[in-house]
């Protein structure tokens, strides 16, 4: 990340970079694929899943999740900010708590408001259609739609800075927003607290209907 005192830094922002239309298009394709699976039309599902594997998503993810852009990643020193504790072991809350946070946050990233998806749904898609819903060890072997949309939990005050697993410190986030911030506080990177605006609660279920 780049240290800067550029006045532009102080303009409030909700996320590093607004989601591109391809994210919503991929979410729509994956949702239709889930419907096709539930209707036992695996041929259609396979086609839809492959269409959602878009290279534009990888490029978007790269801009945010790797610290390359001075425009996107601005960091300032905040006097009195909690220090980084190097030996803190990361402990995540139980799966039940994790799920309750995704439900509370309407299966949308609380920063950029992208729709996000259930890990279990991704696993089931991979089981049924391993070639289309590809999921290897390396990032390049992962389906780009399923990868960028996968739900993650984000600590508002990072765990490494003393943040806990309370419901007030955890929000649903997409991969780019979660990995893009690293161990910086919201104030250090100039992001608004996502609790200052309500979550998006529409009919998006994070593809959970596939595993219910
Ligand atoms: Zn996001």
PDB file of C-alpha atoms and ligand atoms in Angstrom:
ATOM      1  CA  UNK A   1       0.000   0.000   0.000  1.00  0.00           C
ATOM      2  CA  UNK A   2       1.072   3.580  -0.623  1.00  0.00           C
ATOM      3  CA  UNK A   3       1.358   6.087   2.200  1.00  0.00           C
ATOM      4  CA  UNK A   4      -0.120   9.415   1.186  1.00  0.00           C
ATOM      5  CA  UNK A   5      -1.434  12.667   2.594  1.00  0.00           C
ATOM      6  CA  UNK A   6      -3.188  13.549  -0.642  1.00  0.00           C
ATOM      7  CA  UNK A   7      -6.327  15.609   0.214  1.00  0.00           C
ATOM      8  CA  UNK A   8      -8.348  13.316  -2.053  1.00  0.00           C
ATOM      9  CA  UNK A   9      -7.727  10.640   0.516  1.00  0.00           C
ATOM     10  CA  UNK A  10     -10.125  12.299   2.915  1.00  0.00           C
ATOM     11  CA  UNK A  11     -13.093  12.037   0.585  1.00  0.00           C
ATOM     12  CA  UNK A  12     -15.316   9.424   2.208  1.00  0.00           C
ATOM     13  CA  UNK A  13     -15.736   6.171   0.316  1.00  0.00           C
ATOM     14  CA  UNK A  14     -17.575   2.936   0.958  1.00  0.00           C
ATOM     15  CA  UNK A  15     -15.231   0.566  -0.864  1.00  0.00           C
ATOM     16  CA  UNK A  16     -11.926   0.524  -2.730  1.00  0.00           C
ATOM     17  CA  UNK A  17     -13.492   0.204  -6.161  1.00  0.00           C
ATOM     18  CA  UNK A  18     -17.151   0.012  -7.221  1.00  0.00           C
ATOM     19  CA  UNK A  19     -18.211  -3.390  -8.555  1.00  0.00           C
ATOM     20  CA  UNK A  20     -18.187  -3.802 -12.332  1.00  0.00           C
ATOM     21  CA  UNK A  21     -21.372  -4.891 -14.175  1.00  0.00           C
ATOM     22  CA  UNK A  22     -19.784  -8.291 -14.887  1.00  0.00           C
ATOM     23  CA  UNK A  23     -20.103  -9.154 -11.182  1.00  0.00           C
ATOM     24  CA  UNK A  24     -23.870  -8.798 -11.310  1.00  0.00           C
ATOM     25  CA  UNK A  25     -23.989 -10.621 -14.665  1.00  0.00           C
ATOM     26  CA  UNK A  26     -21.990 -13.541 -13.217  1.00  0.00           C
ATOM     27  CA  UNK A  27     -24.236 -13.663 -10.142  1.00  0.00           C
ATOM     28  CA  UNK A  28     -27.291 -13.793 -12.395  1.00  0.00           C
ATOM     29  CA  UNK A  29     -25.809 -16.597 -14.521  1.00  0.00           C
ATOM     30  CA  UNK A  30     -24.891 -18.628 -11.426  1.00  0.00           C
ATOM     31  CA  UNK A  31     -28.359 -18.114  -9.989  1.00  0.00           C
ATOM     32  CA  UNK A  32     -29.910 -19.391 -13.217  1.00  0.00           C
ATOM     33  CA  UNK A  33     -27.483 -22.332 -13.094  1.00  0.00           C
ATOM     34  CA  UNK A  34     -28.735 -23.201  -9.601  1.00  0.00           C
ATOM     35  CA  UNK A  35     -32.325 -23.128 -10.892  1.00  0.00           C
ATOM     36  CA  UNK A  36     -31.295 -25.411 -13.767  1.00  0.00           C
ATOM     37  CA  UNK A  37     -29.636 -27.849 -11.328  1.00  0.00           C
ATOM     38  CA  UNK A  38     -32.758 -27.894  -9.167  1.00  0.00           C
ATOM     39  CA  UNK A  39     -34.762 -28.669 -12.326  1.00  0.00           C
ATOM     40  CA  UNK A  40     -32.234 -31.459 -13.111  1.00  0.00           C
ATOM     41  CA  UNK A  41     -31.112 -29.759 -16.319  1.00  0.00           C
ATOM     42  CA  UNK A  42     -27.371 -30.198 -15.868  1.00  0.00           C
ATOM     43  CA  UNK A  43     -26.567 -29.413 -19.503  1.00  0.00           C
ATOM     44  CA  UNK A  44     -28.042 -25.933 -19.176  1.00  0.00           C
ATOM     45  CA  UNK A  45     -26.444 -25.483 -15.744  1.00  0.00           C
ATOM     46  CA  UNK A  46     -23.023 -26.368 -17.135  1.00  0.00           C
ATOM     47  CA  UNK A  47     -23.371 -23.830 -19.935  1.00  0.00           C
ATOM     48  CA  UNK A  48     -24.473 -21.056 -17.554  1.00  0.00           C
ATOM     49  CA  UNK A  49     -21.655 -21.777 -15.092  1.00  0.00           C
ATOM     50  CA  UNK A  50     -19.094 -21.639 -17.902  1.00  0.00           C
ATOM     51  CA  UNK A  51     -20.484 -18.291 -19.066  1.00  0.00           C
ATOM     52  CA  UNK A  52     -19.991 -16.917 -15.527  1.00  0.00           C
ATOM     53  CA  UNK A  53     -16.259 -17.771 -15.611  1.00  0.00           C
ATOM     54  CA  UNK A  54     -15.340 -14.307 -16.931  1.00  0.00           C
ATOM     55  CA  UNK A  55     -11.819 -12.942 -17.323  1.00  0.00           C
ATOM     56  CA  UNK A  56     -13.026  -9.403 -16.471  1.00  0.00           C
ATOM     57  CA  UNK A  57     -13.680 -10.629 -12.936  1.00  0.00           C
ATOM     58  CA  UNK A  58     -10.087 -11.726 -12.502  1.00  0.00           C
ATOM     59  CA  UNK A  59      -8.850  -8.325 -13.666  1.00  0.00           C
ATOM     60  CA  UNK A  60     -11.176  -6.524 -11.228  1.00  0.00           C
ATOM     61  CA  UNK A  61     -10.102  -8.764  -8.365  1.00  0.00           C
ATOM     62  CA  UNK A  62      -6.453  -8.170  -9.200  1.00  0.00           C
ATOM     63  CA  UNK A  63      -6.820  -4.391  -9.005  1.00  0.00           C
ATOM     64  CA  UNK A  64      -8.246  -4.566  -5.494  1.00  0.00           C
ATOM     65  CA  UNK A  65      -6.744  -7.650  -3.879  1.00  0.00           C
ATOM     66  CA  UNK A  66      -3.173  -6.953  -4.945  1.00  0.00           C
ATOM     67  CA  UNK A  67      -1.676  -3.708  -3.720  1.00  0.00           C
ATOM     68  CA  UNK A  68      -0.721  -2.182  -7.001  1.00  0.00           C
ATOM     69  CA  UNK A  69      -2.828   0.882  -7.567  1.00  0.00           C
ATOM     70  CA  UNK A  70      -1.993   4.165  -5.872  1.00  0.00           C
ATOM     71  CA  UNK A  71      -5.460   5.414  -6.835  1.00  0.00           C
ATOM     72  CA  UNK A  72      -7.270   2.573  -5.091  1.00  0.00           C
ATOM     73  CA  UNK A  73      -5.086   1.843  -2.083  1.00  0.00           C
ATOM     74  CA  UNK A  74      -4.357   4.982  -0.126  1.00  0.00           C
ATOM     75  CA  UNK A  75      -3.098   4.596   3.415  1.00  0.00           C
ATOM     76  CA  UNK A  76      -2.372   7.194   6.038  1.00  0.00           C
ATOM     77  CA  UNK A  77      -0.805   6.924   9.465  1.00  0.00           C
ATOM     78  CA  UNK A  78      -3.421   7.409  12.153  1.00  0.00           C
ATOM     79  CA  UNK A  79      -2.000   8.564  15.511  1.00  0.00           C
ATOM     80  CA  UNK A  80      -3.004   6.214  18.306  1.00  0.00           C
ATOM     81  CA  UNK A  81      -4.099   3.390  15.992  1.00  0.00           C
ATOM     82  CA  UNK A  82      -3.760  -0.044  17.635  1.00  0.00           C
ATOM     83  CA  UNK A  83      -0.415  -1.719  16.893  1.00  0.00           C
ATOM     84  CA  UNK A  84      -0.087  -4.928  14.911  1.00  0.00           C
ATOM     85  CA  UNK A  85       0.255  -8.005  17.075  1.00  0.00           C
ATOM     86  CA  UNK A  86       2.385 -10.428  15.137  1.00  0.00           C
ATOM     87  CA  UNK A  87       1.721 -13.607  17.083  1.00  0.00           C
ATOM     88  CA  UNK A  88      -2.051 -13.408  17.222  1.00  0.00           C
ATOM     89  CA  UNK A  89      -3.565 -16.667  16.052  1.00  0.00           C
ATOM     90  CA  UNK A  90      -6.526 -16.235  13.792  1.00  0.00           C
ATOM     91  CA  UNK A  91      -9.631 -17.901  15.210  1.00  0.00           C
ATOM     92  CA  UNK A  92     -12.823 -17.712  13.231  1.00  0.00           C
ATOM     93  CA  UNK A  93     -16.306 -17.986  14.723  1.00  0.00           C
ATOM     94  CA  UNK A  94     -18.358 -21.168  14.350  1.00  0.00           C
ATOM     95  CA  UNK A  95     -20.015 -21.943  11.037  1.00  0.00           C
ATOM     96  CA  UNK A  96     -23.404 -21.225  12.623  1.00  0.00           C
ATOM     97  CA  UNK A  97     -22.308 -17.720  13.603  1.00  0.00           C
ATOM     98  CA  UNK A  98     -20.723 -17.169  10.197  1.00  0.00           C
ATOM     99  CA  UNK A  99     -23.966 -18.142   8.464  1.00  0.00           C
ATOM    100  CA  UNK A 100     -26.005 -15.868  10.730  1.00  0.00           C
ATOM    101  CA  UNK A 101     -23.802 -12.918   9.689  1.00  0.00           C
ATOM    102  CA  UNK A 102     -24.304 -13.643   5.976  1.00  0.00           C
ATOM    103  CA  UNK A 103     -28.054 -13.844   6.595  1.00  0.00           C
ATOM    104  CA  UNK A 104     -28.012 -10.609   8.612  1.00  0.00           C
ATOM    105  CA  UNK A 105     -26.103  -8.872   5.823  1.00  0.00           C
ATOM    106  CA  UNK A 106     -28.423 -10.202   3.107  1.00  0.00           C
ATOM    107  CA  UNK A 107     -25.653 -12.149   1.280  1.00  0.00           C
ATOM    108  CA  UNK A 108     -24.135  -8.912   0.005  1.00  0.00           C
ATOM    109  CA  UNK A 109     -20.700  -7.454   0.621  1.00  0.00           C
ATOM    110  CA  UNK A 110     -21.137  -4.726   3.237  1.00  0.00           C
ATOM    111  CA  UNK A 111     -18.484  -2.618   1.501  1.00  0.00           C
ATOM    112  CA  UNK A 112     -19.090  -2.714  -2.265  1.00  0.00           C
ATOM    113  CA  UNK A 113     -22.593  -4.275  -1.998  1.00  0.00           C
ATOM    114  CA  UNK A 114     -21.817  -7.027  -4.523  1.00  0.00           C
ATOM    115  CA  UNK A 115     -23.920 -10.175  -4.187  1.00  0.00           C
ATOM    116  CA  UNK A 116     -21.914 -12.939  -2.497  1.00  0.00           C
ATOM    117  CA  UNK A 117     -22.383 -16.699  -2.561  1.00  0.00           C
ATOM    118  CA  UNK A 118     -22.394 -19.655  -0.212  1.00  0.00           C
ATOM    119  CA  UNK A 119     -19.272 -21.826  -0.030  1.00  0.00           C
ATOM    120  CA  UNK A 120     -21.471 -24.922   0.294  1.00  0.00           C
ATOM    121  CA  UNK A 121     -23.304 -24.054  -2.929  1.00  0.00           C
ATOM    122  CA  UNK A 122     -19.955 -23.682  -4.699  1.00  0.00           C
ATOM    123  CA  UNK A 123     -18.837 -27.085  -3.367  1.00  0.00           C
ATOM    124  CA  UNK A 124     -22.044 -28.728  -4.529  1.00  0.00           C
ATOM    125  CA  UNK A 125     -21.724 -27.172  -7.996  1.00  0.00           C
ATOM    126  CA  UNK A 126     -18.156 -28.453  -8.198  1.00  0.00           C
ATOM    127  CA  UNK A 127     -19.282 -31.936  -7.157  1.00  0.00           C
ATOM    128  CA  UNK A 128     -21.995 -32.048  -9.820  1.00  0.00           C
ATOM    129  CA  UNK A 129     -20.136 -30.255 -12.619  1.00  0.00           C
ATOM    130  CA  UNK A 130     -16.391 -30.326 -11.837  1.00  0.00           C
ATOM    131  CA  UNK A 131     -15.261 -29.161 -15.283  1.00  0.00           C
ATOM    132  CA  UNK A 132     -17.491 -26.078 -15.409  1.00  0.00           C
ATOM    133  CA  UNK A 133     -17.420 -25.217 -11.685  1.00  0.00           C
ATOM    134  CA  UNK A 134     -13.662 -25.758 -11.601  1.00  0.00           C
ATOM    135  CA  UNK A 135     -11.933 -25.396  -8.246  1.00  0.00           C
ATOM    136  CA  UNK A 136      -8.250 -26.327  -8.088  1.00  0.00           C
ATOM    137  CA  UNK A 137      -5.612 -25.331  -5.551  1.00  0.00           C
ATOM    138  CA  UNK A 138      -4.084 -22.429  -7.486  1.00  0.00           C
ATOM    139  CA  UNK A 139      -6.115 -19.268  -8.096  1.00  0.00           C
ATOM    140  CA  UNK A 140      -5.754 -19.802 -11.851  1.00  0.00           C
ATOM    141  CA  UNK A 141      -7.543 -23.154 -11.454  1.00  0.00           C
ATOM    142  CA  UNK A 142     -10.578 -21.594  -9.811  1.00  0.00           C
ATOM    143  CA  UNK A 143     -13.778 -20.528 -11.541  1.00  0.00           C
ATOM    144  CA  UNK A 144     -13.485 -16.742 -11.659  1.00  0.00           C
ATOM    145  CA  UNK A 145     -17.134 -16.044 -10.887  1.00  0.00           C
ATOM    146  CA  UNK A 146     -17.374 -18.486  -7.994  1.00  0.00           C
ATOM    147  CA  UNK A 147     -14.068 -17.197  -6.696  1.00  0.00           C
ATOM    148  CA  UNK A 148     -14.758 -13.456  -6.651  1.00  0.00           C
ATOM    149  CA  UNK A 149     -18.310 -13.889  -5.357  1.00  0.00           C
ATOM    150  CA  UNK A 150     -17.490 -16.287  -2.537  1.00  0.00           C
ATOM    151  CA  UNK A 151     -18.617 -15.016   0.851  1.00  0.00           C
ATOM    152  CA  UNK A 152     -15.960 -14.148   3.426  1.00  0.00           C
ATOM    153  CA  UNK A 153     -16.082 -12.675   6.921  1.00  0.00           C
ATOM    154  CA  UNK A 154     -14.281  -9.403   7.459  1.00  0.00           C
ATOM    155  CA  UNK A 155     -13.117  -8.085  10.837  1.00  0.00           C
ATOM    156  CA  UNK A 156     -13.784  -4.313  10.916  1.00  0.00           C
ATOM    157  CA  UNK A 157     -10.970  -3.903  13.421  1.00  0.00           C
ATOM    158  CA  UNK A 158      -8.559  -6.508  12.024  1.00  0.00           C
ATOM    159  CA  UNK A 159      -7.857  -9.491  14.238  1.00  0.00           C
ATOM    160  CA  UNK A 160      -4.139  -8.661  14.082  1.00  0.00           C
ATOM    161  CA  UNK A 161      -4.912  -5.208  15.528  1.00  0.00           C
ATOM    162  CA  UNK A 162      -6.900  -6.567  18.458  1.00  0.00           C
ATOM    163  CA  UNK A 163     -10.315  -7.029  16.806  1.00  0.00           C
ATOM    164  CA  UNK A 164     -12.556  -9.770  18.201  1.00  0.00           C
ATOM    165  CA  UNK A 165     -15.197 -12.082  16.751  1.00  0.00           C
ATOM    166  CA  UNK A 166     -18.179 -10.161  18.121  1.00  0.00           C
ATOM    167  CA  UNK A 167     -21.116  -9.597  15.789  1.00  0.00           C
ATOM    168  CA  UNK A 168     -20.355  -5.868  15.948  1.00  0.00           C
ATOM    169  CA  UNK A 169     -16.878  -6.445  14.551  1.00  0.00           C
ATOM    170  CA  UNK A 170     -17.759  -8.886  11.751  1.00  0.00           C
ATOM    171  CA  UNK A 171     -19.381  -8.207   8.402  1.00  0.00           C
ATOM    172  CA  UNK A 172     -20.002 -10.157   5.222  1.00  0.00           C
ATOM    173  CA  UNK A 173     -17.586  -9.209   2.459  1.00  0.00           C
ATOM    174  CA  UNK A 174     -16.588 -10.259  -1.028  1.00  0.00           C
ATOM    175  CA  UNK A 175     -13.054 -11.554  -1.552  1.00  0.00           C
ATOM    176  CA  UNK A 176     -11.604  -8.383  -3.092  1.00  0.00           C
ATOM    177  CA  UNK A 177     -12.886  -6.102  -0.304  1.00  0.00           C
ATOM    178  CA  UNK A 178     -11.682  -8.518   2.353  1.00  0.00           C
ATOM    179  CA  UNK A 179      -8.219  -9.230   0.947  1.00  0.00           C
ATOM    180  CA  UNK A 180      -7.745  -5.703  -0.394  1.00  0.00           C
ATOM    181  CA  UNK A 181      -7.636  -4.121   3.065  1.00  0.00           C
ATOM    182  CA  UNK A 182      -5.150  -6.507   4.601  1.00  0.00           C
ATOM    183  CA  UNK A 183      -4.405  -5.603   8.214  1.00  0.00           C
ATOM    184  CA  UNK A 184      -5.195  -1.898   7.965  1.00  0.00           C
ATOM    185  CA  UNK A 185      -7.960  -0.243   9.960  1.00  0.00           C
ATOM    186  CA  UNK A 186     -10.917   1.390   8.197  1.00  0.00           C
ATOM    187  CA  UNK A 187      -9.588   4.800   9.168  1.00  0.00           C
ATOM    188  CA  UNK A 188      -6.115   4.114   7.823  1.00  0.00           C
ATOM    189  CA  UNK A 189      -7.443   3.303   4.356  1.00  0.00           C
ATOM    190  CA  UNK A 190     -10.232   5.893   4.503  1.00  0.00           C
ATOM    191  CA  UNK A 191     -13.243   3.587   4.334  1.00  0.00           C
ATOM    192  CA  UNK A 192     -16.611   4.414   5.884  1.00  0.00           C
ATOM    193  CA  UNK A 193     -17.834   2.055   8.579  1.00  0.00           C
ATOM    194  CA  UNK A 194     -20.239  -0.275   6.720  1.00  0.00           C
ATOM    195  CA  UNK A 195     -22.585  -0.269   9.724  1.00  0.00           C
ATOM    196  CA  UNK A 196     -23.311   3.381   8.911  1.00  0.00           C
ATOM    197  CA  UNK A 197     -25.635   2.174   6.121  1.00  0.00           C
ATOM    198  CA  UNK A 198     -28.182  -0.640   6.116  1.00  0.00           C
ATOM    199  CA  UNK A 199     -27.431  -3.992   4.455  1.00  0.00           C
ATOM    200  CA  UNK A 200     -28.988  -4.847   1.104  1.00  0.00           C
ATOM    201  CA  UNK A 201     -31.852  -7.229   1.743  1.00  0.00           C
ATOM    202  CA  UNK A 202     -33.416  -8.216  -1.556  1.00  0.00           C
ATOM    203  CA  UNK A 203     -34.335 -11.671  -2.827  1.00  0.00           C
ATOM    204  CA  UNK A 204     -30.689 -12.733  -3.355  1.00  0.00           C
ATOM    205  CA  UNK A 205     -30.070 -15.834  -1.200  1.00  0.00           C
ATOM    206  CA  UNK A 206     -26.357 -16.389  -1.894  1.00  0.00           C
ATOM    207  CA  UNK A 207     -27.378 -19.545  -3.846  1.00  0.00           C
ATOM    208  CA  UNK A 208     -28.217 -21.158  -0.514  1.00  0.00           C
ATOM    209  CA  UNK A 209     -31.318 -22.796  -1.997  1.00  0.00           C
ATOM    210  CA  UNK A 210     -28.993 -25.314  -3.652  1.00  0.00           C
ATOM    211  CA  UNK A 211     -27.912 -26.740  -0.283  1.00  0.00           C
ATOM    212  CA  UNK A 212     -31.030 -26.327   1.860  1.00  0.00           C
TER     213      UNK A 212
HETATM  214 ZN1  LIG B   1     -16.973  -6.101  -1.795  1.00  0.00          ZN
END
